Every structure is written in C-alpha cells, then in structure tokens.
Short mmCIF file of C-alpha atoms in Angstrom, two decimals:
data_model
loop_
_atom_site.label_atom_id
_atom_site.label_comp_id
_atom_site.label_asym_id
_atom_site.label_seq_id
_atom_site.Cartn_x
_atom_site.Cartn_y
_atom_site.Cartn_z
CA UNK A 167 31.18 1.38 -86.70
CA UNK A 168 32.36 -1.90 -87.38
CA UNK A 169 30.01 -3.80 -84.99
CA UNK A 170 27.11 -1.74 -86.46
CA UNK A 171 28.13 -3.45 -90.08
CA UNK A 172 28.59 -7.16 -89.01
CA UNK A 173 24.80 -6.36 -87.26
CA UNK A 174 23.75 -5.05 -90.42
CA UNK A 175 25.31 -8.19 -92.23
CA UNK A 176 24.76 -10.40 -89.86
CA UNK A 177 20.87 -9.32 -90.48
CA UNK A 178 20.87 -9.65 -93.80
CA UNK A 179 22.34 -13.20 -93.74
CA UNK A 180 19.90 -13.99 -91.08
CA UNK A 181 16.55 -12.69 -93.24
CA UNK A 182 18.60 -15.09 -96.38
CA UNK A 183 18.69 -17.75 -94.48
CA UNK A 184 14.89 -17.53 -92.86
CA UNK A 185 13.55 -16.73 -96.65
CA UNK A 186 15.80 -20.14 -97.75
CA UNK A 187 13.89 -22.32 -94.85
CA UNK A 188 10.79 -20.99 -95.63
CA UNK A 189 11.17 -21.62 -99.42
CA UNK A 190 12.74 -25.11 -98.77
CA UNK A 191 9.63 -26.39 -96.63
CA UNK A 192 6.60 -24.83 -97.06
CA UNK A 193 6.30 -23.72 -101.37
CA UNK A 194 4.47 -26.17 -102.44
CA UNK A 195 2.21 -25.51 -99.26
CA UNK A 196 2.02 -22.59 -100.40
CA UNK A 197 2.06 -22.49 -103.85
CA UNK A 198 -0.57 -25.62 -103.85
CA UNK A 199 -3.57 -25.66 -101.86
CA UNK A 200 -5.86 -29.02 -102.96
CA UNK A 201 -7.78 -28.88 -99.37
CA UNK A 202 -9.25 -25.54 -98.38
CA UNK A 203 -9.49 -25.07 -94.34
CA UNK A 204 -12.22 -27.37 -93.07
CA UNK A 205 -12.78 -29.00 -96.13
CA UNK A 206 -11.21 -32.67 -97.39
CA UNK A 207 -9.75 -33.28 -100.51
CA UNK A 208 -12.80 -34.79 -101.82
CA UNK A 209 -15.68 -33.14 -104.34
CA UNK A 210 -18.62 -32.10 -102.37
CA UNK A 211 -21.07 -31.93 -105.19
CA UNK A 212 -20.11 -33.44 -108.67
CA UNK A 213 -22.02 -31.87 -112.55
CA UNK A 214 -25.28 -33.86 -111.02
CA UNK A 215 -25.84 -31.08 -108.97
CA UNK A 216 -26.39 -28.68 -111.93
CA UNK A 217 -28.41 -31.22 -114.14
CA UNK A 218 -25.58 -31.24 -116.42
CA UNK A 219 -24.59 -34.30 -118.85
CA UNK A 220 -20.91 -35.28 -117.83
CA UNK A 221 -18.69 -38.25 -117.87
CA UNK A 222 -15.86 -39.34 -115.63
CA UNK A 223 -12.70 -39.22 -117.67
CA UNK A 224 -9.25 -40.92 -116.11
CA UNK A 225 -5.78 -40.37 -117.88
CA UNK A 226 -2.09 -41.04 -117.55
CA UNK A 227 0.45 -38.01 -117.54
CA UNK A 228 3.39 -39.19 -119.26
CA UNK A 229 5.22 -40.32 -115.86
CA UNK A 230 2.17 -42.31 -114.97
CA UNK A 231 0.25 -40.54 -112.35
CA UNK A 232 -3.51 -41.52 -112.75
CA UNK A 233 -5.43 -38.21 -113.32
CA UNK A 234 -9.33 -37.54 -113.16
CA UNK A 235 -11.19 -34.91 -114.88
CA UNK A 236 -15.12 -34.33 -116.14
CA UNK A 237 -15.83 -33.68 -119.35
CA UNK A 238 -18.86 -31.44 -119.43
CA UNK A 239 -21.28 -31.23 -122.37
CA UNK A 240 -23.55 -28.50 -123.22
CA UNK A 241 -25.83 -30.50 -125.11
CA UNK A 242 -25.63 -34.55 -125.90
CA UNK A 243 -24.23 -34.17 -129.88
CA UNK A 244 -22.90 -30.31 -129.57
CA UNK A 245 -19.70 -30.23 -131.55
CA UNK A 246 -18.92 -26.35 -130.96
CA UNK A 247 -16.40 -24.85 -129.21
CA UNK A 248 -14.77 -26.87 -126.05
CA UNK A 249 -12.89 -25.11 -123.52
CA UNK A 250 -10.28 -26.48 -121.68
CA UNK A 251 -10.44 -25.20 -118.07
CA UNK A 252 -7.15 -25.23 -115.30
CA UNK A 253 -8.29 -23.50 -112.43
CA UNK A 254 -6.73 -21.50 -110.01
CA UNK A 255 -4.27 -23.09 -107.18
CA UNK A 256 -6.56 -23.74 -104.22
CA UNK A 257 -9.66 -26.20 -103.92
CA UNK A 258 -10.43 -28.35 -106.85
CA UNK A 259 -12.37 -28.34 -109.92
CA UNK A 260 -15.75 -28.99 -107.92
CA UNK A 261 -15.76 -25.60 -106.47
CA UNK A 262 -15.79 -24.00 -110.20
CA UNK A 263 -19.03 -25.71 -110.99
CA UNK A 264 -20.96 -22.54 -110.39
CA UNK A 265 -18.97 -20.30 -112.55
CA UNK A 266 -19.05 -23.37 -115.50
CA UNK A 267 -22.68 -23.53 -115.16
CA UNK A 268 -22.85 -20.50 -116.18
CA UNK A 269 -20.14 -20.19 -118.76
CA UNK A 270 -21.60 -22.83 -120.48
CA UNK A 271 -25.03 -20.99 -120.46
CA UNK A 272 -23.40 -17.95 -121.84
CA UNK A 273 -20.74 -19.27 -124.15
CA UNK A 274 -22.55 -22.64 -125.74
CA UNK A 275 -19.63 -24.54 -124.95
CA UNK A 276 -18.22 -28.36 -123.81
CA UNK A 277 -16.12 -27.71 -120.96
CA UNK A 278 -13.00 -29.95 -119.79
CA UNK A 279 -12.12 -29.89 -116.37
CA UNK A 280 -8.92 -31.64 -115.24
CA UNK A 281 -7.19 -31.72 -111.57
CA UNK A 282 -4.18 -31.00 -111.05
CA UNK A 283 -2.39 -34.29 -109.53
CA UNK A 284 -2.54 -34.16 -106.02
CA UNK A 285 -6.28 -32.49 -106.25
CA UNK A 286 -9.22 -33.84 -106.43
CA UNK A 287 -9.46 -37.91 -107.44
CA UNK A 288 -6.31 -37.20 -108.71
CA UNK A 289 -3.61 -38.91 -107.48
CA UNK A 290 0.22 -37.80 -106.95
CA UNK A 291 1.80 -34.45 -105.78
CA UNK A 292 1.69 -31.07 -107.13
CA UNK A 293 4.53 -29.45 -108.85
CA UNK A 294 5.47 -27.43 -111.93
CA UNK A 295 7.01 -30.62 -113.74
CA UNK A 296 4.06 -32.88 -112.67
CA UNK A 297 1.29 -30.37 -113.57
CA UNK A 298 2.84 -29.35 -117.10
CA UNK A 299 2.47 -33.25 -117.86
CA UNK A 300 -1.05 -33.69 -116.96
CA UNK A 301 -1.98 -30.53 -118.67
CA UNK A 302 -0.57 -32.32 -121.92
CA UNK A 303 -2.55 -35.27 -120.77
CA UNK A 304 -5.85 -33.34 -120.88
CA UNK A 305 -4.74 -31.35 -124.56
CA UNK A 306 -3.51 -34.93 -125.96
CA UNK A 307 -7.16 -36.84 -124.67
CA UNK A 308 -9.30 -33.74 -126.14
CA UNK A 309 -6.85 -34.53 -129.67
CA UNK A 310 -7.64 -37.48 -129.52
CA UNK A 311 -11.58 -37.41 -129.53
CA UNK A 312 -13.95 -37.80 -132.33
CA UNK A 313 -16.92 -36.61 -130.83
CA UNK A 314 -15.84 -32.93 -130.46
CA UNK A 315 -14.44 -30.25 -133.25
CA UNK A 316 -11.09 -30.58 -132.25
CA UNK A 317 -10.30 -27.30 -134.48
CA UNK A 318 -12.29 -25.20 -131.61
CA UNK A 319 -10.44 -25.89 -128.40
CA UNK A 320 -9.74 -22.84 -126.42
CA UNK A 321 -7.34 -22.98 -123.34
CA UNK A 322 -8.57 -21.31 -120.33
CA UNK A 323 -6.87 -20.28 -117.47
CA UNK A 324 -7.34 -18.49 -114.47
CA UNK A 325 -4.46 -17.44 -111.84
CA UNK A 326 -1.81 -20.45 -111.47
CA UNK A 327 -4.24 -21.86 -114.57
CA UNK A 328 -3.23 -19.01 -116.64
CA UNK A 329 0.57 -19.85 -116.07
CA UNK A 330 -0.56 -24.18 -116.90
CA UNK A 331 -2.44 -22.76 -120.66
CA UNK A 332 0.52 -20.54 -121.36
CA UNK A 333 2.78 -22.92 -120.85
CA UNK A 334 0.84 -25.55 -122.46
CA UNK A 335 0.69 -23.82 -125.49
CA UNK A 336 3.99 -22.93 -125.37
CA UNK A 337 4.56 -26.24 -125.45
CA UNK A 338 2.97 -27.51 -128.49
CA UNK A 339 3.90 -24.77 -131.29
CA UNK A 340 2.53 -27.19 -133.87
CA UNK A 341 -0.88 -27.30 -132.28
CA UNK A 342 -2.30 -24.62 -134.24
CA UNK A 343 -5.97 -26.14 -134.05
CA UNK A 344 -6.18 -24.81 -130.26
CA UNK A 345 -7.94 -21.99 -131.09
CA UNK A 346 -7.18 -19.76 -128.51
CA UNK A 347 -6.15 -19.03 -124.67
CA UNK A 348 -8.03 -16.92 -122.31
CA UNK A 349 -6.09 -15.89 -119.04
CA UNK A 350 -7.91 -14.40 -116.16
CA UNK A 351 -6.00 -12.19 -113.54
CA UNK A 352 -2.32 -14.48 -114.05
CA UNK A 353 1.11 -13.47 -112.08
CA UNK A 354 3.68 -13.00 -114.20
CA UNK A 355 5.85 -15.31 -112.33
CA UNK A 356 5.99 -17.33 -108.87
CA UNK A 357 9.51 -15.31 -108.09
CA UNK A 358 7.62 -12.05 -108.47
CA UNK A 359 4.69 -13.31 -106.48
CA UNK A 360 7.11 -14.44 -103.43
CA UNK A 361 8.21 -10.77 -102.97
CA UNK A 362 4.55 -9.73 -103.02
CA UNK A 363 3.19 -12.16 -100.55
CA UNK A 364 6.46 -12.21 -98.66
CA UNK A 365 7.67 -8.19 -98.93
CA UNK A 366 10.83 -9.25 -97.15
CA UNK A 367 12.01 -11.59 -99.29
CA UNK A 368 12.04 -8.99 -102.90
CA UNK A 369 15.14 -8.11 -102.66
CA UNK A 370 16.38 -11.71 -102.92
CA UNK A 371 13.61 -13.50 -105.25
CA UNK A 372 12.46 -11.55 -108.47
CA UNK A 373 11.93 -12.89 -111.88
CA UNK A 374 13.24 -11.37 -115.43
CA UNK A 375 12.22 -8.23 -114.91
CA UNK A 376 13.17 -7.68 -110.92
CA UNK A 377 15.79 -5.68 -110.05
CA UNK A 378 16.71 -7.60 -106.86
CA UNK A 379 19.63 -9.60 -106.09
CA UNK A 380 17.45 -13.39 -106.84
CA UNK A 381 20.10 -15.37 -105.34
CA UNK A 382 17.15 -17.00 -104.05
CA UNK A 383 15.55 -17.89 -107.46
CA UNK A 384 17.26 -21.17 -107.44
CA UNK A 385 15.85 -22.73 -104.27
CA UNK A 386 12.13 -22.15 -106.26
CA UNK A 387 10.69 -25.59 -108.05
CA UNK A 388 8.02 -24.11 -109.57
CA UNK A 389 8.70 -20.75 -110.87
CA UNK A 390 5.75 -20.89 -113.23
CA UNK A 391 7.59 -17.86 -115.10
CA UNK A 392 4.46 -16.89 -117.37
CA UNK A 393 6.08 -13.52 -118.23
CA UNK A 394 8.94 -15.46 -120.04
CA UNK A 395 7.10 -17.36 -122.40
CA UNK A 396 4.07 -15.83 -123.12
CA UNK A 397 5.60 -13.71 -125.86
CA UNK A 398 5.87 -17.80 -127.48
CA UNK A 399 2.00 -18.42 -127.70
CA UNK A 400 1.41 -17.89 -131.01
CA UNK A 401 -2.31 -18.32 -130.93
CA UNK A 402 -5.05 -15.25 -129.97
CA UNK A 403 -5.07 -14.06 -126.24
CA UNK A 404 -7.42 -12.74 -124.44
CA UNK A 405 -6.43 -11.06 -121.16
CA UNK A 406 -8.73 -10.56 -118.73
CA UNK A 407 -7.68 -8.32 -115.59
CA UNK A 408 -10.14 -7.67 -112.56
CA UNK A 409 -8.52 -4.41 -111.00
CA UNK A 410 -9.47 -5.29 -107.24
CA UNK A 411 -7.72 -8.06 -107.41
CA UNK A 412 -6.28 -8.70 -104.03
CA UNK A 413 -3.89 -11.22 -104.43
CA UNK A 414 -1.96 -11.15 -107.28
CA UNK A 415 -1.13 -7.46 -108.59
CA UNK A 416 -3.35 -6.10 -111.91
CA UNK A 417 0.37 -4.81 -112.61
CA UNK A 418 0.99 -8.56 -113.50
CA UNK A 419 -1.93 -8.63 -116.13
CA UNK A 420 -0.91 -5.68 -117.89
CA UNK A 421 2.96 -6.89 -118.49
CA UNK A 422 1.88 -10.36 -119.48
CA UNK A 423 0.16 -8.48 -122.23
CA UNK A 424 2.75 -6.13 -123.09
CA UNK A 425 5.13 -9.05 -123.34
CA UNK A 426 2.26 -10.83 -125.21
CA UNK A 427 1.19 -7.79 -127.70
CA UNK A 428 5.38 -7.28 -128.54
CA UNK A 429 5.22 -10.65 -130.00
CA UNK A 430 1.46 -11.58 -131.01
CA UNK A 431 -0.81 -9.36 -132.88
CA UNK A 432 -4.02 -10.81 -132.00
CA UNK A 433 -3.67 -9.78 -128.29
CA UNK A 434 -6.73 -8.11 -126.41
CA UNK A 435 -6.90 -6.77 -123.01
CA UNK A 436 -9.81 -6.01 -120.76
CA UNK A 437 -10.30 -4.62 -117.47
CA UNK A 438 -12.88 -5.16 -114.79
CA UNK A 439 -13.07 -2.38 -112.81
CA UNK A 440 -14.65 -4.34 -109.55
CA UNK A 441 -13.33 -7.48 -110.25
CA UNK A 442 -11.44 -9.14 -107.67
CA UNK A 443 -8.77 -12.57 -107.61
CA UNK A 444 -11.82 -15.00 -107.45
CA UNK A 445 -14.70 -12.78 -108.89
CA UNK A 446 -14.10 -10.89 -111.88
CA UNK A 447 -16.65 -13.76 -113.61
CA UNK A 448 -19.11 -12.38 -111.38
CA UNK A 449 -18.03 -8.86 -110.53
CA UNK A 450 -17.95 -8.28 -114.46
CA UNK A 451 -20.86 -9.23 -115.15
CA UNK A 452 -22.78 -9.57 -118.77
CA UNK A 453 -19.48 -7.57 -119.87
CA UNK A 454 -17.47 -10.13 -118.90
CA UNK A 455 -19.49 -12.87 -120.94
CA UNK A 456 -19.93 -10.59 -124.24
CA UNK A 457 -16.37 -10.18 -123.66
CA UNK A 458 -15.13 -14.20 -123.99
CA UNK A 459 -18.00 -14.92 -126.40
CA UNK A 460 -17.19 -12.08 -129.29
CA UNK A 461 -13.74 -13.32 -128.54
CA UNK A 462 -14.39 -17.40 -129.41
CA UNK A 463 -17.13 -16.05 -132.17
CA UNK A 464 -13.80 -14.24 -134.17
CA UNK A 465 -10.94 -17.06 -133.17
CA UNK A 466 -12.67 -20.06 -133.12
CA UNK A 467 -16.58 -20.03 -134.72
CA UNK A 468 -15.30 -17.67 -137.58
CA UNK A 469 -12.35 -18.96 -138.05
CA UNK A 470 -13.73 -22.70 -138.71
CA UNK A 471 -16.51 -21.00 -140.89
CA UNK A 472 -13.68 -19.85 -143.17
CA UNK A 473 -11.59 -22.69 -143.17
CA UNK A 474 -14.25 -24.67 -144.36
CA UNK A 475 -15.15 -22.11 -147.76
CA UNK A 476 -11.70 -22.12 -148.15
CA UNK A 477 -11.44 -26.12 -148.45
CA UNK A 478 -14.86 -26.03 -150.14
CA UNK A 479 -13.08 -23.53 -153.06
CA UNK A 480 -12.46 -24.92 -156.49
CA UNK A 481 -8.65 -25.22 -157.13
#
C-alpha cells in the first residue's frame, strides 16, 4: 500500500515537474508564433497588393523597441471611423490583408495595423509586458493624429488581440473617445488555455475561475488574464464567437461576456454557427459584416452625430 502511494506521488511530482520545464522553455514558443512553418519572418505581400493607399508608420514603445505598423486608408481625406487592429498570435499583420480588404469594403473604415515586437519589421521579443507597451504606442500615435476623427477609434481584436484591446482599454479609463472594442473568438485567460492545449497540466494551471490546484500559475509570464479585467472596459463591446472554433473553447467567449455584461450595459454577443478560430470573418458571412457595421453606426457614427447637436445647442 505504501509503495503504491509514493508511485502515485512520485507521479504526480513527476507530471509537476515536466509541466514546470515545459512552461519554463517553450511559452513564449508557444504562446508567440511570428514565423509560420516554412515561412520567414518577413511580409510576403505589403497593402500594394490590394491597390490600397497606405503609409509605413515606425514608433517607440515606451522601453524603446522600434515598432512598424501600416496605416491603411479607405479613401485619401476619409475622416470616419478608424479601427485599430491586433491580430491573433501567429504570422504577422501581412497575412490579415485579405480579411482588411474586405473589412474596409464593408465597414468604410481607416484601418491601423501594428506588429507585435518580435513580428513583422518589428523589432524585439514578444511578451505580455512588451506587447501591452506597443499597443499603447499604436493608441498614443492614432491620439496624436490630426488627419483622422480621433473620437471614432474602435479597438479590434481577435484571439491573443482580443486579450491586447481589453487590456488596452483597461488601461486608459480616461480614454473615453475610443469608441468601442470588438473581440473575436478571445480565451479568457492563457492559464485556462494551458489546461486546454495541455489536458495534463489543468489540474495545476487554471485562472480565476479554475478549480485546480494553479501552483503552476506563477511560472506563466504572460497570463493575458482577459476574464479578469474585462468587467473594467467601460466602453461598448461587441463579442463575436464562431462556435467551431477549434482552438480556443466558444465556452471562453460566452464568460468574457458574462463577466463583461455584469459590469457594462452596452455589451452584445453574437454567435457564428460555422465559424471557426481563423474564419468566423468568412464563415459568417454578410451577417458577420451587418453585425460590426450596425455596431460602429450606434457607438461611434451616432454617437459623434450627437455630440456634435449637443455642442451645437444654445446654452
């Protein structure tokens, strides 16, 4: 009897300590992907490709790391809305020039893309730390223009982008002239996504609302715990699930937005019913579209309409 408990604990300290290597040396490999397999790190096509008028922008994060991003315009003067795009973990902003092709099409919009340090022409390492600053980087440089309507920004994110907006906007309570964030089919946390990808590991990794043992939790530098602040967003979110989603749970979606809804009253969530991880923009469809565009029409369109009577009104 006693031999079969040392085995047992003697098992369990052996999984701890595998699931403590493998978290010590490969997260960010896993967590951040710049290169896909059999690509380089390099853009292979650049806005040119899709005739569309762009400019090379270059910024510094706050700790100095040079950082590239295009600023996309839908026509040379528009002033509408501007959407500020973080993408999803893997590849770099050059593979999302389909999709913003068309969500410029469909929406009328400028679109800002920025990579992440350690992507693209960007230079550095990914991390949670690094990437917060360079999303503050893009928000401060689209503040900072004069050529835009700075009052119609809306922060769009998609997967680990979701988890950058929400914690951008998080960040900058006083910001109120963002108009809006958009997440598309976000995890709730990194912790929670470690037991998923890793099944083994979920009884010793777990974020606020796992009922495992997360002595792990510590050895995680970028916990990206989206499920923990998005109830701090105070502007309209729209949540936007795709319910084949094959990599991170549609479970995820629907807590952020319970969390969300608690705390926000201008919360709206939407389901795709073939939408996968990458494809609910296509998988959705014309749905999918009327869906984001009646949503910047009432938060951001609307919203400057009537701030402007109101400062127009005789006092």
């Amino acid at each position: 009897m006693v031999s079969r408990v040392s085995a047992l604990l003697y098992g369990v300290g052996g999984i701890v300590v595998a699931g403590v290597a493998l978290l010590v040396a490969f997260q960010e490999r896993l967590i951040y992907v710049p290169v896909l397999p059999g690509l380089t790190k390099s853009y292979p096509i650049t806005p040119d490709r899709f005739r569309l008028i762009f400019e090379d922008v270059w910024l510094r994060s706050s700790d100095g790391v040079r950082l590239h991003a295009w600023f996309i315009r839908l026509l040379p003067d528009c002033r509408g809305p501007t959407i500020l795009f973080f993408q999803e973990n893997a590849g770099n902003i050059a593979h999302r020039l389909e999709m913003v092709h068309i969500m410029m099409q469909r929406l009328k919009c400028n679109v800002f893309m920025l990579s992440y340090r350690g992507y693209g022409e960007s230079d550095g390492f990914p991390s949670q730390h690094g990437i917060t600053k360079d999303a503050q980087a893009a928000l401060d440089h689209l503040m900072q223009r004069t050529d835009i309507d700075t009052s119609q920004i809306i922060v769009f994110g998609r997967s680990l982008g979701g988890a950058v907006g929400a914690s951008l906007l998080k960040n900058n309570p006083e910001k109120l002239q963002v108009a809006a964030l958009v997440l598309e089919n976000t995890f709730t946390s990194i912790l929670d996504m470690a037991g998923v990808l890793l099944p083994f590991l979920r009884w010793f990794i777990g974020g606020s609302s796992s009922k495992g043992l997360k002595i792990l939790n510590c050895f995680v530098r970028s916990p990206w715990c989206t499920i923990d602040i998005i109830g701090q967003v105070r502007q309209p979110i729209l949540f936007l699930s795709g319910l084949q989603d094959e990599m991170v749970p549609p479970s995820h979606m629907k807590m952020l937005y319970a969390k969300g809804a608690a705390h926000n009253g201008h919360c709206i969530f939407v389901e795709f019913p073939t939408g996968m991880h990458m494809d609910t923009w296509l998988a959705g469809g014309d749905h999918y579209w009327r869906t984001i565009q009646q949503f910047i029409q009432e938060h951001a369109v609307e919203k400057k309409h009537e701030e402007s009577c109101n400062d127009t009104e005789p006092r």
